[in-house]
mmCIF file of C-alpha atoms in Angstrom:
data_model
loop_
_atom_site.group_PDB
_atom_site.id
_atom_site.type_symbol
_atom_site.label_atom_id
_atom_site.label_comp_id
_atom_site.label_asym_id
_atom_site.label_seq_id
_atom_site.Cartn_x
_atom_site.Cartn_y
_atom_site.Cartn_z
ATOM 1 C CA MET A 1 -13.048 31.617 -3.199
ATOM 2 C CA ALA A 2 -14.514 28.150 -3.650
ATOM 3 C CA MET A 3 -13.094 25.477 -5.913
ATOM 4 C CA PRO A 4 -14.732 25.740 -9.364
ATOM 5 C CA GLU A 5 -17.668 23.361 -9.749
ATOM 6 C CA GLU A 6 -16.200 21.466 -12.721
ATOM 7 C CA MET A 7 -12.939 20.891 -10.801
ATOM 8 C CA LYS A 8 -14.897 19.797 -7.726
ATOM 9 C CA LEU A 9 -16.875 17.308 -9.854
ATOM 10 C CA ARG A 10 -13.699 15.831 -11.360
ATOM 11 C CA GLN A 11 -12.224 15.524 -7.861
ATOM 12 C CA ASP A 12 -15.382 13.817 -6.588
ATOM 13 C CA VAL A 13 -15.242 11.261 -9.424
ATOM 14 C CA GLU A 14 -11.608 10.454 -8.650
ATOM 15 C CA ILE A 15 -12.333 10.216 -4.922
ATOM 16 C CA ALA A 16 -15.217 7.831 -5.580
ATOM 17 C CA LYS A 17 -12.850 5.672 -7.665
ATOM 18 C CA ALA A 18 -10.190 5.819 -4.929
ATOM 19 C CA ASN A 19 -12.756 4.601 -2.399
ATOM 20 C CA GLU A 20 -13.465 1.353 -4.236
ATOM 21 C CA LEU A 21 -11.902 -1.917 -3.116
ATOM 22 C CA SER A 22 -9.005 -2.983 -5.315
ATOM 23 C CA PHE A 23 -10.616 -6.409 -5.766
ATOM 24 C CA ASP A 24 -14.018 -8.014 -6.185
ATOM 25 C CA PHE A 25 -15.290 -8.459 -2.613
ATOM 26 C CA GLU A 26 -18.046 -10.931 -3.493
ATOM 27 C CA LYS A 27 -15.575 -13.242 -5.235
ATOM 28 C CA PHE A 28 -13.031 -12.852 -2.427
ATOM 29 C CA ASP A 29 -15.610 -13.586 0.268
ATOM 30 C CA LYS A 30 -16.911 -16.637 -1.573
ATOM 31 C CA GLU A 31 -13.396 -17.992 -2.086
ATOM 32 C CA LEU A 32 -12.564 -17.694 1.616
ATOM 33 C CA GLN A 33 -15.670 -19.574 2.734
ATOM 34 C CA THR A 34 -14.969 -22.855 0.940
ATOM 35 C CA GLY A 35 -14.217 -24.664 4.196
ATOM 36 C CA ASP A 36 -10.787 -25.673 2.864
ATOM 37 C CA ILE A 37 -8.225 -24.031 5.138
ATOM 38 C CA LEU A 38 -5.401 -24.639 2.666
ATOM 39 C CA PHE A 39 -7.257 -22.849 -0.120
ATOM 40 C CA MET A 40 -8.430 -20.107 2.253
ATOM 41 C CA PHE A 41 -4.908 -19.278 3.467
ATOM 42 C CA ILE A 42 -3.399 -19.254 0.001
ATOM 43 C CA ARG A 43 -6.210 -17.127 -1.462
ATOM 44 C CA SER A 44 -6.314 -14.663 1.433
ATOM 45 C CA HIS A 45 -2.522 -14.273 1.192
ATOM 46 C CA LEU A 46 -2.807 -13.597 -2.557
ATOM 47 C CA TYR A 47 -5.430 -10.913 -1.937
ATOM 48 C CA LEU A 48 -3.356 -9.453 0.879
ATOM 49 C CA GLU A 49 -0.294 -9.308 -1.348
ATOM 50 C CA HIS A 50 -2.386 -7.710 -4.110
ATOM 51 C CA VAL A 51 -3.524 -4.974 -1.710
ATOM 52 C CA ILE A 52 0.024 -4.276 -0.497
ATOM 53 C CA ILE A 53 1.413 -4.160 -4.050
ATOM 54 C CA THR A 54 -1.413 -1.867 -5.166
ATOM 55 C CA MET A 55 -0.804 0.365 -2.147
ATOM 56 C CA ILE A 56 2.920 0.636 -2.934
ATOM 57 C CA LEU A 57 2.425 1.259 -6.656
ATOM 58 C CA GLU A 58 -0.228 3.923 -6.039
ATOM 59 C CA ALA A 59 2.269 5.731 -3.816
ATOM 60 C CA CYS A 60 4.955 5.693 -6.526
ATOM 61 C CA LYS A 61 5.517 8.702 -8.725
ATOM 62 C CA ASN A 62 6.318 6.432 -11.687
ATOM 63 C CA PRO A 63 4.625 3.090 -10.940
ATOM 64 C CA GLU A 64 5.122 1.912 -14.519
ATOM 65 C CA GLU A 65 8.864 1.903 -13.794
ATOM 66 C CA MET A 66 8.402 -0.357 -10.797
ATOM 67 C CA THR A 67 8.214 -4.119 -10.821
ATOM 68 C CA MET A 68 7.309 -6.152 -7.776
ATOM 69 C CA ARG A 69 7.807 -9.591 -9.353
ATOM 70 C CA ASN A 70 11.043 -10.419 -7.565
ATOM 71 C CA VAL A 71 10.207 -8.773 -4.257
ATOM 72 C CA ASN A 72 9.255 -11.225 -1.518
ATOM 73 C CA PHE A 73 6.290 -10.676 0.775
ATOM 74 C CA PRO A 74 8.256 -9.618 3.902
ATOM 75 C CA THR A 75 10.110 -7.010 1.834
ATOM 76 C CA LYS A 76 6.822 -5.688 0.453
ATOM 77 C CA VAL A 77 5.537 -5.337 4.015
ATOM 78 C CA GLU A 78 8.738 -3.517 5.055
ATOM 79 C CA LEU A 79 8.497 -1.235 2.023
ATOM 80 C CA ALA A 80 4.859 -0.373 2.781
ATOM 81 C CA ILE A 81 5.777 0.368 6.406
ATOM 82 C CA GLY A 82 8.831 2.392 5.353
ATOM 83 C CA LEU A 83 6.722 4.466 2.967
ATOM 84 C CA GLY A 84 4.267 5.198 5.775
ATOM 85 C CA LEU A 85 1.455 3.295 4.063
ATOM 86 C CA ILE A 86 1.018 0.727 6.818
ATOM 87 C CA GLU A 87 1.627 1.285 10.508
ATOM 88 C CA ALA A 88 4.574 -0.640 11.968
ATOM 89 C CA ARG A 89 2.205 -2.528 14.288
ATOM 90 C CA TRP A 90 1.035 -4.470 11.218
ATOM 91 C CA ARG A 91 4.486 -6.020 10.689
ATOM 92 C CA LYS A 92 4.003 -8.936 13.102
ATOM 93 C CA PRO A 93 0.505 -10.033 12.052
ATOM 94 C CA LEU A 94 1.303 -9.757 8.340
ATOM 95 C CA LEU A 95 4.546 -11.682 8.683
ATOM 96 C CA LEU A 96 2.796 -14.287 10.836
ATOM 97 C CA LEU A 97 0.151 -14.716 8.124
ATOM 98 C CA ASN A 98 2.952 -15.129 5.591
ATOM 99 C CA THR A 99 4.645 -17.787 7.736
ATOM 100 C CA MET A 100 1.348 -19.617 8.111
ATOM 101 C CA ARG A 101 0.686 -19.423 4.377
ATOM 102 C CA ASN A 102 4.136 -20.873 3.733
ATOM 103 C CA ARG A 103 3.373 -23.759 6.077
ATOM 104 C CA VAL A 104 0.182 -24.496 4.160
ATOM 105 C CA ALA A 105 1.801 -24.146 0.739
ATOM 106 C CA HIS A 106 4.975 -26.122 1.382
ATOM 107 C CA ARG A 107 3.933 -29.049 3.554
ATOM 108 C CA LEU A 108 1.862 -32.077 2.773
ATOM 109 C CA THR A 109 0.399 -32.058 6.244
ATOM 110 C CA PHE A 110 -0.421 -29.052 8.319
ATOM 111 C CA GLU A 111 -2.704 -28.069 11.142
ATOM 112 C CA PHE A 112 -3.249 -24.720 12.685
ATOM 113 C CA THR A 113 -3.955 -24.619 16.367
ATOM 114 C CA GLU A 114 -6.384 -22.549 18.330
ATOM 115 C CA GLN A 115 -3.323 -20.999 20.004
ATOM 116 C CA GLU A 116 -2.093 -19.733 16.616
ATOM 117 C CA LYS A 117 -5.503 -18.261 15.870
ATOM 118 C CA LYS A 118 -5.523 -16.597 19.287
ATOM 119 C CA GLU A 119 -2.000 -15.257 18.702
ATOM 120 C CA LEU A 120 -2.921 -13.769 15.321
ATOM 121 C CA ALA A 121 -6.183 -12.304 16.625
ATOM 122 C CA GLY A 122 -4.296 -10.833 19.595
ATOM 123 C CA MET A 123 -2.082 -8.855 17.227
ATOM 124 C CA LEU A 124 -4.999 -7.115 15.530
ATOM 125 C CA PRO A 125 -6.460 -3.755 16.496
ATOM 126 C CA GLU A 126 -9.437 -4.164 18.814
ATOM 127 C CA HIS A 127 -11.859 -2.366 16.488
ATOM 128 C CA LEU A 128 -11.255 -4.949 13.747
ATOM 129 C CA LEU A 129 -11.934 -7.843 16.073
ATOM 130 C CA ASP A 130 -15.038 -6.072 17.353
ATOM 131 C CA GLU A 131 -16.371 -5.802 13.796
ATOM 132 C CA ALA A 132 -15.565 -9.430 13.022
ATOM 133 C CA THR A 133 -17.292 -10.659 16.183
ATOM 134 C CA LYS A 134 -20.337 -8.387 15.761
ATOM 135 C CA GLU A 135 -20.822 -9.676 12.235
ATOM 136 C CA VAL A 136 -21.514 -13.185 13.547
ATOM 137 C CA GLY A 137 -23.265 -12.184 16.766
ATOM 138 C CA LEU A 138 -20.368 -12.901 19.128
ATOM 139 C CA LYS A 139 -19.413 -10.800 22.129
ATOM 140 C CA PRO A 140 -16.141 -8.840 21.981
ATOM 141 C CA ASP A 141 -14.502 -11.296 24.395
ATOM 142 C CA GLU A 142 -15.395 -14.272 22.159
ATOM 143 C CA THR A 143 -12.750 -13.726 19.476
ATOM 144 C CA ASP A 144 -11.565 -17.293 20.070
ATOM 145 C CA LYS A 145 -14.809 -18.450 18.422
ATOM 146 C CA LEU A 146 -14.079 -16.571 15.183
ATOM 147 C CA GLU A 147 -13.440 -18.728 12.161
ATOM 148 C CA TRP A 148 -10.055 -18.418 10.448
ATOM 149 C CA PHE A 149 -11.561 -16.987 7.273
ATOM 150 C CA ARG A 150 -13.188 -14.130 9.202
ATOM 151 C CA ILE A 151 -9.861 -13.106 10.711
ATOM 152 C CA CYS A 152 -8.123 -13.213 7.325
ATOM 153 C CA ARG A 153 -10.999 -11.391 5.649
ATOM 154 C CA VAL A 154 -11.021 -8.512 8.128
ATOM 155 C CA ILE A 155 -7.245 -8.068 7.706
ATOM 156 C CA VAL A 156 -7.410 -7.937 3.901
ATOM 157 C CA VAL A 157 -10.428 -5.637 3.765
ATOM 158 C CA TRP A 158 -9.063 -3.298 6.453
ATOM 159 C CA LEU A 159 -5.735 -2.915 4.655
ATOM 160 C CA ASP A 160 -7.564 -2.133 1.434
ATOM 161 C CA ILE A 161 -9.545 0.541 3.286
ATOM 162 C CA VAL A 162 -6.230 1.982 4.498
ATOM 163 C CA ARG A 163 -5.052 1.907 0.865
ATOM 164 C CA GLN A 164 -8.221 3.757 -0.157
ATOM 165 C CA ARG A 165 -7.609 6.490 2.422
ATOM 166 C CA HIS A 166 -4.076 7.037 1.112
ATOM 167 C CA GLN A 167 -5.307 7.196 -2.468
ATOM 168 C CA GLU A 168 -8.080 9.635 -1.541
ATOM 169 C CA ALA A 169 -5.563 11.865 0.248
ATOM 170 C CA ARG A 170 -3.344 11.905 -2.864
ATOM 171 C CA VAL A 171 -6.324 12.899 -5.044
ATOM 172 C CA ARG A 172 -7.277 15.700 -2.645
ATOM 173 C CA GLU A 173 -3.667 16.900 -2.493
ATOM 174 C CA ARG A 174 -3.375 16.993 -6.288
ATOM 175 C CA TYR A 175 -6.606 18.953 -6.683
ATOM 176 C CA SER A 176 -5.609 21.316 -3.879
ATOM 177 C CA VAL A 177 -2.337 22.098 -5.642
ATOM 178 C CA ASP A 178 -4.171 22.625 -8.957
ATOM 179 C CA TYR A 179 -6.669 24.902 -7.247
ATOM 180 C CA LEU A 180 -3.877 26.832 -5.548
ATOM 181 C CA ARG A 181 -2.254 27.423 -8.933
ATOM 182 C CA GLN A 182 -5.550 28.735 -10.345
ATOM 183 C CA VAL A 183 -6.068 31.117 -7.427
ATOM 184 C CA LEU A 184 -2.500 32.429 -7.577
ATOM 185 C CA LYS A 185 -2.774 33.098 -11.340
ATOM 186 C CA LYS A 186 -5.692 35.486 -10.748
#
């Protein structure tokens, strides 16, 4: 017995909504490409934090009862990992980005080195670096030539895609349970 068409349509609408980025990509992309590394790090960190908060709240049964105002970034990362929303391998790169953002935000002078960029890039899954290098016509072994904003952008967008997959799975689960109830009532 197939899921009723009207239920399938409602599910499809919710899945389409779940598969949208949680932020305006055009605005985000434009903001990261200003050439100002200070601005780029602060903005990318804000978007990253937005994605993690959204991910956590979407996983909550009663998100309206949850406030994230007084929760620091490392704790949000730990919570997302503990809830199974982010793989543990993301801990180091996310916390490194947070440390770097703090350096930018709390010091009058700062400089990031090529070694730091290489370290951060080395923590990322290979498929993300491949996409970032392909986008600008670099070879996979030329990740050292990637601009900072491209590394930050691929991290933020990838984590939002992970968030989307979790949200889609929750929609499918909810509709499956509803459908099960309908079938069992017959």
